[in-house]
């Protein structure tokens, strides 16, 4: 009894202490909730009375003591405003913007002397804490003689001449201490054009080289990837320069700008966007999306230890302040303070951090609906109903393939992310299993390896995850062993939907389930899962297996395609997902026996230059296409033109690798606001992709056997003549310039536009009378977007054995696809001096005309592989009709 009373006694005191602790926490929260730590406010006011009112409101009610003053006119009395703030709010920090545009002078060096006077006046007004700042702003457009770079260079030179009279002095201990008002500069990491981004970084390096910059203000923008990369770069630059061996040290701090995500601001930016402010469509889409992006920016800035500047119109009233407080509260609701890689930390430290984070972010909830991950709710992202709460406490393996090399809108990754004890992204490569002629080979290997390299880098830079890469002779055994080594009892993957992959996935799933591993199969490479669709027989707005009946059945049976989550939500997801405490062994992507190019002919280089395989480049390509004048609004008119640079999106390689989600591309089209008649073809392109996989699921051998079996009896050219014709075709030496241009572009870069593919396919089957299977195999080897289902469907139709037989022939000489001839001249430069009428049929030119253009048929450019197109076409039709009569 005594023991029970003692236990009860201690239990009572424990509850009392716990209650006291919770009350203390609540009081602490109440006392600090009205404070804005590490926050600056840009002031917007119409007169000095409003300025006094604003700073008193912010300082007395919310403890704000850091302000920025914008210089928007040469009539602005900046020093007077600074003086008012410092009198109203003692010990405040004021950053006065100094615009080169509004502080010009006709006197030689007058602008710089005025700036120096302004700086000296600011110093006299500065308190002992040296809190004030001057932000030098040049603005966009041409730079005058006085700009932020020249001002800093002059300051550096003046300081050197005067033995640092104006910049530093010695303290009582002999240490060098700054006594002048700090100089700050602006930096915009959000430029969308590479040349502009490069120039902005070059100018910042020039500014930093003067050793005058103590602070960098990041302008507002919404590309979180660009923001993170710039923060990484500057932190690395600062850390690498601050050592005794450097003559210049970078001791700057960073302040990041944010806008309050209000409906009014969004409407304003849609109607009249500010120059130099780059806002993506997600931000402008809704207040909710804008808020989500701003919160992720705030989390990112906090993780790098940056101040935050709330830009003008800033905080003007209680309503604005309520928005700020709610943003700060949501920012802090799921903090992940260890995202940025700590320098010089060993594995034991990182493991300890991960364990601490898990204890902070994981809870157990009872009941059927309870889940384990305490994280921000992401719209459209639900946990798998097939996975139990207990299973979610174990690590999970997420398996990448050759069709889903991305993180955004990757269904398998999103579901795996709910596991609270570690997610292990994995890629397994088996040369033996991928040696089939329809597997990953040729140009496809080049882009896959590059995509994996970029994925490897992205995981290391953006998250607490890394890509586990292994090369093996037995994928199933390797995966089973990896599960046993890591304690993972769930494996996630996205179905690939090819004949080979279906067989591999079935065998792998059976082997894993035999050892108690659960497999969750997802779908991320197509709009719909073709295995879950059924088409009624007969004629339903079109023949069975053709586009329109398929499209209608997709929407009828499965509804509209799934909307992807927002990109900022993927960014947040990556910051919140953890890897295992101990990572399994791995090699790097570069160590894989994939695309080993030997010798001097680096044939992979042009492919990589044309198609950089990372999500950021693919997203930029997609956004450029949809931008006004980028090609999307003229797609219906220009899509067949190879001579127009932006006639197509050029996203086929990114879609094939899965770097861009087809769902994201689909809704980019559907949400564009373009009338249906102006976007119907490009929208249906994605349904064509799904249709190809539907056909492949129903006809597993369609890549080398006719869907209409009797068409295998068609007579094609054979023997040495076939070899001669096919070799001329595949090397781009047929003597027909448009065909040769397409085949040379293909061999050189791994790509050609759809209309040219149709021309060269039609030429091979209808005029050269070579079996369509030969063309299909060559395309699969040389195309960077080699998709065996889509490729086979096109070639089946070209060979007239497919479901949707071509009822047309593409002329190799009419060349409507190359209206101005620039395409042919680019890829067949030996004909570039020919006039337009002769460019696509040089054999019609006279001897003198050809010689004058530097063309000698049979020497500088080949003779035609076949000379009588009409006769070749006639034989092709006869062979087809003979086959039909016999069957």
PDB file of C-alpha atoms in Angstrom, residues 368-611:
ATOM      1  CA  UNK A 368      -8.533   3.633 -38.499  1.00  0.00           C
ATOM      2  CA  UNK A 369      -7.924   7.095 -39.959  1.00  0.00           C
ATOM      3  CA  UNK A 370      -4.823   7.753 -37.897  1.00  0.00           C
ATOM      4  CA  UNK A 371      -1.531   8.213 -39.715  1.00  0.00           C
ATOM      5  CA  UNK A 372       1.992   8.659 -38.562  1.00  0.00           C
ATOM      6  CA  UNK A 373       3.429  11.692 -40.241  1.00  0.00           C
ATOM      7  CA  UNK A 374       2.887  15.019 -38.567  1.00  0.00           C
ATOM      8  CA  UNK A 375       3.341  17.343 -41.487  1.00  0.00           C
ATOM      9  CA  UNK A 376       1.542  20.010 -43.432  1.00  0.00           C
ATOM     10  CA  UNK A 377      -1.451  18.789 -45.400  1.00  0.00           C
ATOM     11  CA  UNK A 378      -0.781  18.904 -49.127  1.00  0.00           C
ATOM     12  CA  UNK A 379      -3.797  19.341 -51.376  1.00  0.00           C
ATOM     13  CA  UNK A 380      -4.349  16.352 -53.617  1.00  0.00           C
ATOM     14  CA  UNK A 381      -1.823  14.163 -51.813  1.00  0.00           C
ATOM     15  CA  UNK A 382      -3.374  11.263 -49.922  1.00  0.00           C
ATOM     16  CA  UNK A 383      -1.766   8.274 -48.231  1.00  0.00           C
ATOM     17  CA  UNK A 384      -2.172   4.832 -49.719  1.00  0.00           C
ATOM     18  CA  UNK A 385      -5.138   2.969 -48.243  1.00  0.00           C
ATOM     19  CA  UNK A 386      -3.207  -0.266 -48.831  1.00  0.00           C
ATOM     20  CA  UNK A 387      -0.506   0.545 -46.295  1.00  0.00           C
ATOM     21  CA  UNK A 388      -1.117   0.152 -42.558  1.00  0.00           C
ATOM     22  CA  UNK A 389      -0.053   2.560 -39.800  1.00  0.00           C
ATOM     23  CA  UNK A 390       2.430   0.009 -38.516  1.00  0.00           C
ATOM     24  CA  UNK A 391       4.001  -0.350 -41.957  1.00  0.00           C
ATOM     25  CA  UNK A 392       4.377   3.424 -42.243  1.00  0.00           C
ATOM     26  CA  UNK A 393       6.715   3.332 -39.254  1.00  0.00           C
ATOM     27  CA  UNK A 394       9.202   1.253 -41.237  1.00  0.00           C
ATOM     28  CA  UNK A 395      11.555   2.462 -43.977  1.00  0.00           C
ATOM     29  CA  UNK A 396      10.368   2.310 -47.575  1.00  0.00           C
ATOM     30  CA  UNK A 397      12.226   1.868 -50.850  1.00  0.00           C
ATOM     31  CA  UNK A 398      11.177   3.963 -53.804  1.00  0.00           C
ATOM     32  CA  UNK A 399      12.373   2.484 -57.101  1.00  0.00           C
ATOM     33  CA  UNK A 400      13.099   4.762 -60.057  1.00  0.00           C
ATOM     34  CA  UNK A 401      12.858   3.483 -63.634  1.00  0.00           C
ATOM     35  CA  UNK A 402      13.768   4.855 -67.046  1.00  0.00           C
ATOM     36  CA  UNK A 403      10.381   6.567 -67.361  1.00  0.00           C
ATOM     37  CA  UNK A 404       9.878   8.515 -64.097  1.00  0.00           C
ATOM     38  CA  UNK A 405      13.152  10.294 -63.321  1.00  0.00           C
ATOM     39  CA  UNK A 406      11.637  13.200 -61.452  1.00  0.00           C
ATOM     40  CA  UNK A 407      10.459  14.182 -57.994  1.00  0.00           C
ATOM     41  CA  UNK A 408       7.572  16.495 -58.805  1.00  0.00           C
ATOM     42  CA  UNK A 409       4.221  14.788 -59.311  1.00  0.00           C
ATOM     43  CA  UNK A 410       5.818  11.381 -58.931  1.00  0.00           C
ATOM     44  CA  UNK A 411       3.044   9.259 -57.452  1.00  0.00           C
ATOM     45  CA  UNK A 412       5.300   6.521 -56.100  1.00  0.00           C
ATOM     46  CA  UNK A 413       7.588   9.016 -54.370  1.00  0.00           C
ATOM     47  CA  UNK A 414       4.654  10.950 -52.926  1.00  0.00           C
ATOM     48  CA  UNK A 415       3.145   7.815 -51.384  1.00  0.00           C
ATOM     49  CA  UNK A 416       6.516   6.605 -50.119  1.00  0.00           C
ATOM     50  CA  UNK A 417       7.054   9.983 -48.417  1.00  0.00           C
ATOM     51  CA  UNK A 418       4.449   9.097 -45.768  1.00  0.00           C
ATOM     52  CA  UNK A 419       6.877   6.615 -44.202  1.00  0.00           C
ATOM     53  CA  UNK A 420       8.236   8.249 -41.079  1.00  0.00           C
ATOM     54  CA  UNK A 421      11.348   6.145 -40.587  1.00  0.00           C
ATOM     55  CA  UNK A 422      13.177   6.800 -43.800  1.00  0.00           C
ATOM     56  CA  UNK A 423      12.634   6.819 -47.569  1.00  0.00           C
ATOM     57  CA  UNK A 424      15.321   5.246 -49.752  1.00  0.00           C
ATOM     58  CA  UNK A 425      15.295   6.419 -53.395  1.00  0.00           C
ATOM     59  CA  UNK A 426      16.872   3.654 -55.475  1.00  0.00           C
ATOM     60  CA  UNK A 427      17.941   2.907 -59.030  1.00  0.00           C
ATOM     61  CA  UNK A 428      19.059  -0.578 -60.018  1.00  0.00           C
ATOM     62  CA  UNK A 429      20.823  -1.143 -63.333  1.00  0.00           C
ATOM     63  CA  UNK A 430      21.210  -4.550 -64.912  1.00  0.00           C
ATOM     64  CA  UNK A 431      22.881  -4.634 -68.308  1.00  0.00           C
ATOM     65  CA  UNK A 432      21.793  -8.230 -68.816  1.00  0.00           C
ATOM     66  CA  UNK A 433      18.124  -7.425 -68.273  1.00  0.00           C
ATOM     67  CA  UNK A 434      18.195  -4.273 -70.415  1.00  0.00           C
ATOM     68  CA  UNK A 435      19.907  -5.741 -73.478  1.00  0.00           C
ATOM     69  CA  UNK A 436      16.737  -6.338 -75.525  1.00  0.00           C
ATOM     70  CA  UNK A 437      16.346  -4.308 -78.710  1.00  0.00           C
ATOM     71  CA  UNK A 438      13.341  -2.475 -77.238  1.00  0.00           C
ATOM     72  CA  UNK A 439      15.003  -1.727 -73.897  1.00  0.00           C
ATOM     73  CA  UNK A 440      17.218   1.227 -72.910  1.00  0.00           C
ATOM     74  CA  UNK A 441      19.951   1.517 -75.515  1.00  0.00           C
ATOM     75  CA  UNK A 442      21.651   3.996 -77.826  1.00  0.00           C
ATOM     76  CA  UNK A 443      20.596   7.629 -77.414  1.00  0.00           C
ATOM     77  CA  UNK A 444      18.173   6.625 -74.691  1.00  0.00           C
ATOM     78  CA  UNK A 445      21.086   5.524 -72.522  1.00  0.00           C
ATOM     79  CA  UNK A 446      22.683   8.944 -72.945  1.00  0.00           C
ATOM     80  CA  UNK A 447      19.707  10.922 -71.677  1.00  0.00           C
ATOM     81  CA  UNK A 448      18.819   8.393 -68.972  1.00  0.00           C
ATOM     82  CA  UNK A 449      22.278   8.543 -67.436  1.00  0.00           C
ATOM     83  CA  UNK A 450      22.241  12.332 -67.512  1.00  0.00           C
ATOM     84  CA  UNK A 451      18.754  12.401 -65.978  1.00  0.00           C
ATOM     85  CA  UNK A 452      19.952  10.141 -63.162  1.00  0.00           C
ATOM     86  CA  UNK A 453      23.005  12.333 -62.586  1.00  0.00           C
ATOM     87  CA  UNK A 454      20.782  15.385 -62.259  1.00  0.00           C
ATOM     88  CA  UNK A 455      18.422  13.508 -59.949  1.00  0.00           C
ATOM     89  CA  UNK A 456      21.375  12.441 -57.812  1.00  0.00           C
ATOM     90  CA  UNK A 457      22.489  16.078 -57.483  1.00  0.00           C
ATOM     91  CA  UNK A 458      18.995  17.355 -56.796  1.00  0.00           C
ATOM     92  CA  UNK A 459      18.392  14.910 -53.957  1.00  0.00           C
ATOM     93  CA  UNK A 460      21.693  15.848 -52.314  1.00  0.00           C
ATOM     94  CA  UNK A 461      21.110  19.582 -52.632  1.00  0.00           C
ATOM     95  CA  UNK A 462      17.378  19.793 -51.971  1.00  0.00           C
ATOM     96  CA  UNK A 463      16.680  17.222 -49.314  1.00  0.00           C
ATOM     97  CA  UNK A 464      17.934  14.833 -46.678  1.00  0.00           C
ATOM     98  CA  UNK A 465      17.804  12.058 -49.262  1.00  0.00           C
ATOM     99  CA  UNK A 466      20.282  10.562 -51.682  1.00  0.00           C
ATOM    100  CA  UNK A 467      20.010   8.204 -54.620  1.00  0.00           C
ATOM    101  CA  UNK A 468      21.096   4.646 -53.894  1.00  0.00           C
ATOM    102  CA  UNK A 469      22.555   3.372 -57.125  1.00  0.00           C
ATOM    103  CA  UNK A 470      23.571  -0.222 -57.719  1.00  0.00           C
ATOM    104  CA  UNK A 471      24.707  -2.255 -60.673  1.00  0.00           C
ATOM    105  CA  UNK A 472      23.752  -5.899 -60.599  1.00  0.00           C
ATOM    106  CA  UNK A 473      23.277  -9.057 -62.623  1.00  0.00           C
ATOM    107  CA  UNK A 474      20.044  -9.876 -60.806  1.00  0.00           C
ATOM    108  CA  UNK A 475      17.652  -7.005 -60.004  1.00  0.00           C
ATOM    109  CA  UNK A 476      15.254  -9.161 -57.991  1.00  0.00           C
ATOM    110  CA  UNK A 477      17.946 -10.565 -55.679  1.00  0.00           C
ATOM    111  CA  UNK A 478      19.517  -7.122 -55.297  1.00  0.00           C
ATOM    112  CA  UNK A 479      16.201  -5.535 -54.346  1.00  0.00           C
ATOM    113  CA  UNK A 480      15.331  -8.303 -51.892  1.00  0.00           C
ATOM    114  CA  UNK A 481      18.736  -7.952 -50.219  1.00  0.00           C
ATOM    115  CA  UNK A 482      18.362  -4.180 -50.056  1.00  0.00           C
ATOM    116  CA  UNK A 483      15.030  -4.593 -48.262  1.00  0.00           C
ATOM    117  CA  UNK A 484      16.562  -6.981 -45.753  1.00  0.00           C
ATOM    118  CA  UNK A 485      19.599  -4.724 -45.186  1.00  0.00           C
ATOM    119  CA  UNK A 486      17.537  -1.572 -44.568  1.00  0.00           C
ATOM    120  CA  UNK A 487      14.545  -3.067 -42.780  1.00  0.00           C
ATOM    121  CA  UNK A 488      12.208  -1.780 -45.500  1.00  0.00           C
ATOM    122  CA  UNK A 489       8.996  -3.771 -45.765  1.00  0.00           C
ATOM    123  CA  UNK A 490       7.418  -1.703 -48.558  1.00  0.00           C
ATOM    124  CA  UNK A 491       8.635  -1.013 -52.086  1.00  0.00           C
ATOM    125  CA  UNK A 492       7.034   1.627 -54.309  1.00  0.00           C
ATOM    126  CA  UNK A 493       7.396   1.978 -58.063  1.00  0.00           C
ATOM    127  CA  UNK A 494       5.638   3.470 -61.059  1.00  0.00           C
ATOM    128  CA  UNK A 495       4.522   1.024 -63.719  1.00  0.00           C
ATOM    129  CA  UNK A 496       6.328   1.340 -67.046  1.00  0.00           C
ATOM    130  CA  UNK A 497       3.639  -0.256 -69.229  1.00  0.00           C
ATOM    131  CA  UNK A 498       5.912  -1.923 -71.793  1.00  0.00           C
ATOM    132  CA  UNK A 499       5.871  -5.603 -72.657  1.00  0.00           C
ATOM    133  CA  UNK A 500       9.249  -6.254 -70.996  1.00  0.00           C
ATOM    134  CA  UNK A 501       8.570  -4.122 -67.939  1.00  0.00           C
ATOM    135  CA  UNK A 502       5.241  -5.794 -67.234  1.00  0.00           C
ATOM    136  CA  UNK A 503       6.981  -9.163 -67.116  1.00  0.00           C
ATOM    137  CA  UNK A 504       9.808  -7.815 -64.930  1.00  0.00           C
ATOM    138  CA  UNK A 505       7.434  -6.063 -62.555  1.00  0.00           C
ATOM    139  CA  UNK A 506       5.288  -9.180 -62.157  1.00  0.00           C
ATOM    140  CA  UNK A 507       8.295 -11.388 -61.319  1.00  0.00           C
ATOM    141  CA  UNK A 508       9.752  -8.802 -58.946  1.00  0.00           C
ATOM    142  CA  UNK A 509       6.465  -8.350 -57.115  1.00  0.00           C
ATOM    143  CA  UNK A 510       6.047 -12.104 -56.662  1.00  0.00           C
ATOM    144  CA  UNK A 511       9.597 -12.463 -55.286  1.00  0.00           C
ATOM    145  CA  UNK A 512       9.183  -9.571 -52.848  1.00  0.00           C
ATOM    146  CA  UNK A 513       5.834 -10.772 -51.562  1.00  0.00           C
ATOM    147  CA  UNK A 514       7.354 -14.216 -50.932  1.00  0.00           C
ATOM    148  CA  UNK A 515       9.637 -12.637 -48.307  1.00  0.00           C
ATOM    149  CA  UNK A 516       6.914 -10.449 -46.785  1.00  0.00           C
ATOM    150  CA  UNK A 517       7.626  -7.219 -48.678  1.00  0.00           C
ATOM    151  CA  UNK A 518       4.598  -5.210 -49.769  1.00  0.00           C
ATOM    152  CA  UNK A 519       4.656  -3.704 -53.256  1.00  0.00           C
ATOM    153  CA  UNK A 520       2.721  -0.532 -54.121  1.00  0.00           C
ATOM    154  CA  UNK A 521       2.459   0.031 -57.871  1.00  0.00           C
ATOM    155  CA  UNK A 522       1.616   3.521 -59.109  1.00  0.00           C
ATOM    156  CA  UNK A 523       1.102   5.294 -62.416  1.00  0.00           C
ATOM    157  CA  UNK A 524       2.985   8.481 -63.246  1.00  0.00           C
ATOM    158  CA  UNK A 525       4.141   8.250 -66.860  1.00  0.00           C
ATOM    159  CA  UNK A 526       0.750   8.500 -68.605  1.00  0.00           C
ATOM    160  CA  UNK A 527      -2.510  10.338 -68.080  1.00  0.00           C
ATOM    161  CA  UNK A 528      -4.323   7.034 -67.490  1.00  0.00           C
ATOM    162  CA  UNK A 529      -3.384   3.471 -66.618  1.00  0.00           C
ATOM    163  CA  UNK A 530      -4.024   1.579 -69.892  1.00  0.00           C
ATOM    164  CA  UNK A 531      -4.529  -1.720 -68.067  1.00  0.00           C
ATOM    165  CA  UNK A 532      -7.627  -0.312 -66.354  1.00  0.00           C
ATOM    166  CA  UNK A 533      -9.375   0.755 -69.555  1.00  0.00           C
ATOM    167  CA  UNK A 534     -11.686  -1.238 -71.799  1.00  0.00           C
ATOM    168  CA  UNK A 535     -12.949  -0.281 -75.245  1.00  0.00           C
ATOM    169  CA  UNK A 536     -16.263  -1.457 -76.625  1.00  0.00           C
ATOM    170  CA  UNK A 537     -16.061  -3.300 -79.940  1.00  0.00           C
ATOM    171  CA  UNK A 538     -17.511  -1.892 -83.119  1.00  0.00           C
ATOM    172  CA  UNK A 539     -17.696   1.693 -84.365  1.00  0.00           C
ATOM    173  CA  UNK A 540     -18.038   4.301 -81.598  1.00  0.00           C
ATOM    174  CA  UNK A 541     -17.262   7.663 -83.142  1.00  0.00           C
ATOM    175  CA  UNK A 542     -14.341   5.875 -84.781  1.00  0.00           C
ATOM    176  CA  UNK A 543     -12.944   2.391 -85.194  1.00  0.00           C
ATOM    177  CA  UNK A 544     -11.808   0.359 -82.188  1.00  0.00           C
ATOM    178  CA  UNK A 545      -8.356   1.340 -80.995  1.00  0.00           C
ATOM    179  CA  UNK A 546      -8.321   4.717 -82.723  1.00  0.00           C
ATOM    180  CA  UNK A 547      -7.973   8.053 -80.989  1.00  0.00           C
ATOM    181  CA  UNK A 548     -11.467   9.461 -80.537  1.00  0.00           C
ATOM    182  CA  UNK A 549     -13.187   6.335 -79.143  1.00  0.00           C
ATOM    183  CA  UNK A 550     -10.183   5.895 -76.841  1.00  0.00           C
ATOM    184  CA  UNK A 551     -10.253   9.527 -75.648  1.00  0.00           C
ATOM    185  CA  UNK A 552     -13.976   9.421 -74.942  1.00  0.00           C
ATOM    186  CA  UNK A 553     -13.702   6.113 -73.087  1.00  0.00           C
ATOM    187  CA  UNK A 554     -10.848   7.441 -70.911  1.00  0.00           C
ATOM    188  CA  UNK A 555     -12.947  10.345 -69.708  1.00  0.00           C
ATOM    189  CA  UNK A 556     -16.102   8.246 -69.369  1.00  0.00           C
ATOM    190  CA  UNK A 557     -14.488   5.462 -67.345  1.00  0.00           C
ATOM    191  CA  UNK A 558     -11.878   7.416 -65.360  1.00  0.00           C
ATOM    192  CA  UNK A 559     -12.852  11.073 -65.554  1.00  0.00           C
ATOM    193  CA  UNK A 560     -10.521  13.945 -66.269  1.00  0.00           C
ATOM    194  CA  UNK A 561      -6.792  13.297 -65.761  1.00  0.00           C
ATOM    195  CA  UNK A 562      -5.499  13.714 -62.212  1.00  0.00           C
ATOM    196  CA  UNK A 563      -4.309  17.204 -61.335  1.00  0.00           C
ATOM    197  CA  UNK A 564      -0.723  17.278 -60.058  1.00  0.00           C
ATOM    198  CA  UNK A 565       0.199  18.874 -56.770  1.00  0.00           C
ATOM    199  CA  UNK A 566       1.806  22.307 -56.877  1.00  0.00           C
ATOM    200  CA  UNK A 567       5.549  22.605 -57.389  1.00  0.00           C
ATOM    201  CA  UNK A 568       6.032  24.512 -54.158  1.00  0.00           C
ATOM    202  CA  UNK A 569       4.360  21.602 -52.369  1.00  0.00           C
ATOM    203  CA  UNK A 570       6.903  19.217 -53.844  1.00  0.00           C
ATOM    204  CA  UNK A 571       9.606  21.614 -52.657  1.00  0.00           C
ATOM    205  CA  UNK A 572       8.109  21.448 -49.159  1.00  0.00           C
ATOM    206  CA  UNK A 573       7.775  17.683 -49.349  1.00  0.00           C
ATOM    207  CA  UNK A 574      11.464  17.276 -50.122  1.00  0.00           C
ATOM    208  CA  UNK A 575      12.391  19.372 -47.101  1.00  0.00           C
ATOM    209  CA  UNK A 576      10.247  17.248 -44.793  1.00  0.00           C
ATOM    210  CA  UNK A 577      11.071  13.698 -45.922  1.00  0.00           C
ATOM    211  CA  UNK A 578      13.936  11.933 -44.212  1.00  0.00           C
ATOM    212  CA  UNK A 579      16.225   9.142 -45.251  1.00  0.00           C
ATOM    213  CA  UNK A 580      17.211   6.201 -43.033  1.00  0.00           C
ATOM    214  CA  UNK A 581      19.534   6.586 -40.060  1.00  0.00           C
ATOM    215  CA  UNK A 582      22.148   4.523 -41.873  1.00  0.00           C
ATOM    216  CA  UNK A 583      22.307   4.632 -45.630  1.00  0.00           C
ATOM    217  CA  UNK A 584      22.961   1.403 -47.552  1.00  0.00           C
ATOM    218  CA  UNK A 585      26.005   1.118 -49.809  1.00  0.00           C
ATOM    219  CA  UNK A 586      25.854   2.722 -53.213  1.00  0.00           C
ATOM    220  CA  UNK A 587      27.863   3.662 -56.263  1.00  0.00           C
ATOM    221  CA  UNK A 588      27.490   6.931 -58.131  1.00  0.00           C
ATOM    222  CA  UNK A 589      25.520   7.262 -61.358  1.00  0.00           C
ATOM    223  CA  UNK A 590      28.779   7.878 -63.219  1.00  0.00           C
ATOM    224  CA  UNK A 591      29.991   4.452 -62.075  1.00  0.00           C
ATOM    225  CA  UNK A 592      27.125   2.678 -63.828  1.00  0.00           C
ATOM    226  CA  UNK A 593      27.965   0.611 -66.887  1.00  0.00           C
ATOM    227  CA  UNK A 594      25.657   2.785 -68.945  1.00  0.00           C
ATOM    228  CA  UNK A 595      26.464   4.850 -72.023  1.00  0.00           C
ATOM    229  CA  UNK A 596      30.229   4.350 -71.953  1.00  0.00           C
ATOM    230  CA  UNK A 597      31.387   6.395 -74.939  1.00  0.00           C
ATOM    231  CA  UNK A 598      34.939   5.579 -75.976  1.00  0.00           C
ATOM    232  CA  UNK A 599      37.212   7.055 -78.599  1.00  0.00           C
ATOM    233  CA  UNK A 600      37.424  10.567 -80.010  1.00  0.00           C
ATOM    234  CA  UNK A 601      33.902  10.637 -81.403  1.00  0.00           C
ATOM    235  CA  UNK A 602      31.893  11.825 -78.413  1.00  0.00           C
ATOM    236  CA  UNK A 603      28.576  11.257 -80.135  1.00  0.00           C
ATOM    237  CA  UNK A 604      26.697  11.733 -76.877  1.00  0.00           C
ATOM    238  CA  UNK A 605      27.775  15.376 -76.487  1.00  0.00           C
ATOM    239  CA  UNK A 606      25.389  16.959 -79.067  1.00  0.00           C
ATOM    240  CA  UNK A 607      22.493  15.023 -77.542  1.00  0.00           C
ATOM    241  CA  UNK A 608      23.279  16.279 -74.044  1.00  0.00           C
ATOM    242  CA  UNK A 609      23.755  19.828 -75.295  1.00  0.00           C
ATOM    243  CA  UNK A 610      20.350  19.799 -76.938  1.00  0.00           C
ATOM    244  CA  UNK A 611      18.523  18.036 -74.123  1.00  0.00           C
TER     245      UNK A 611
END
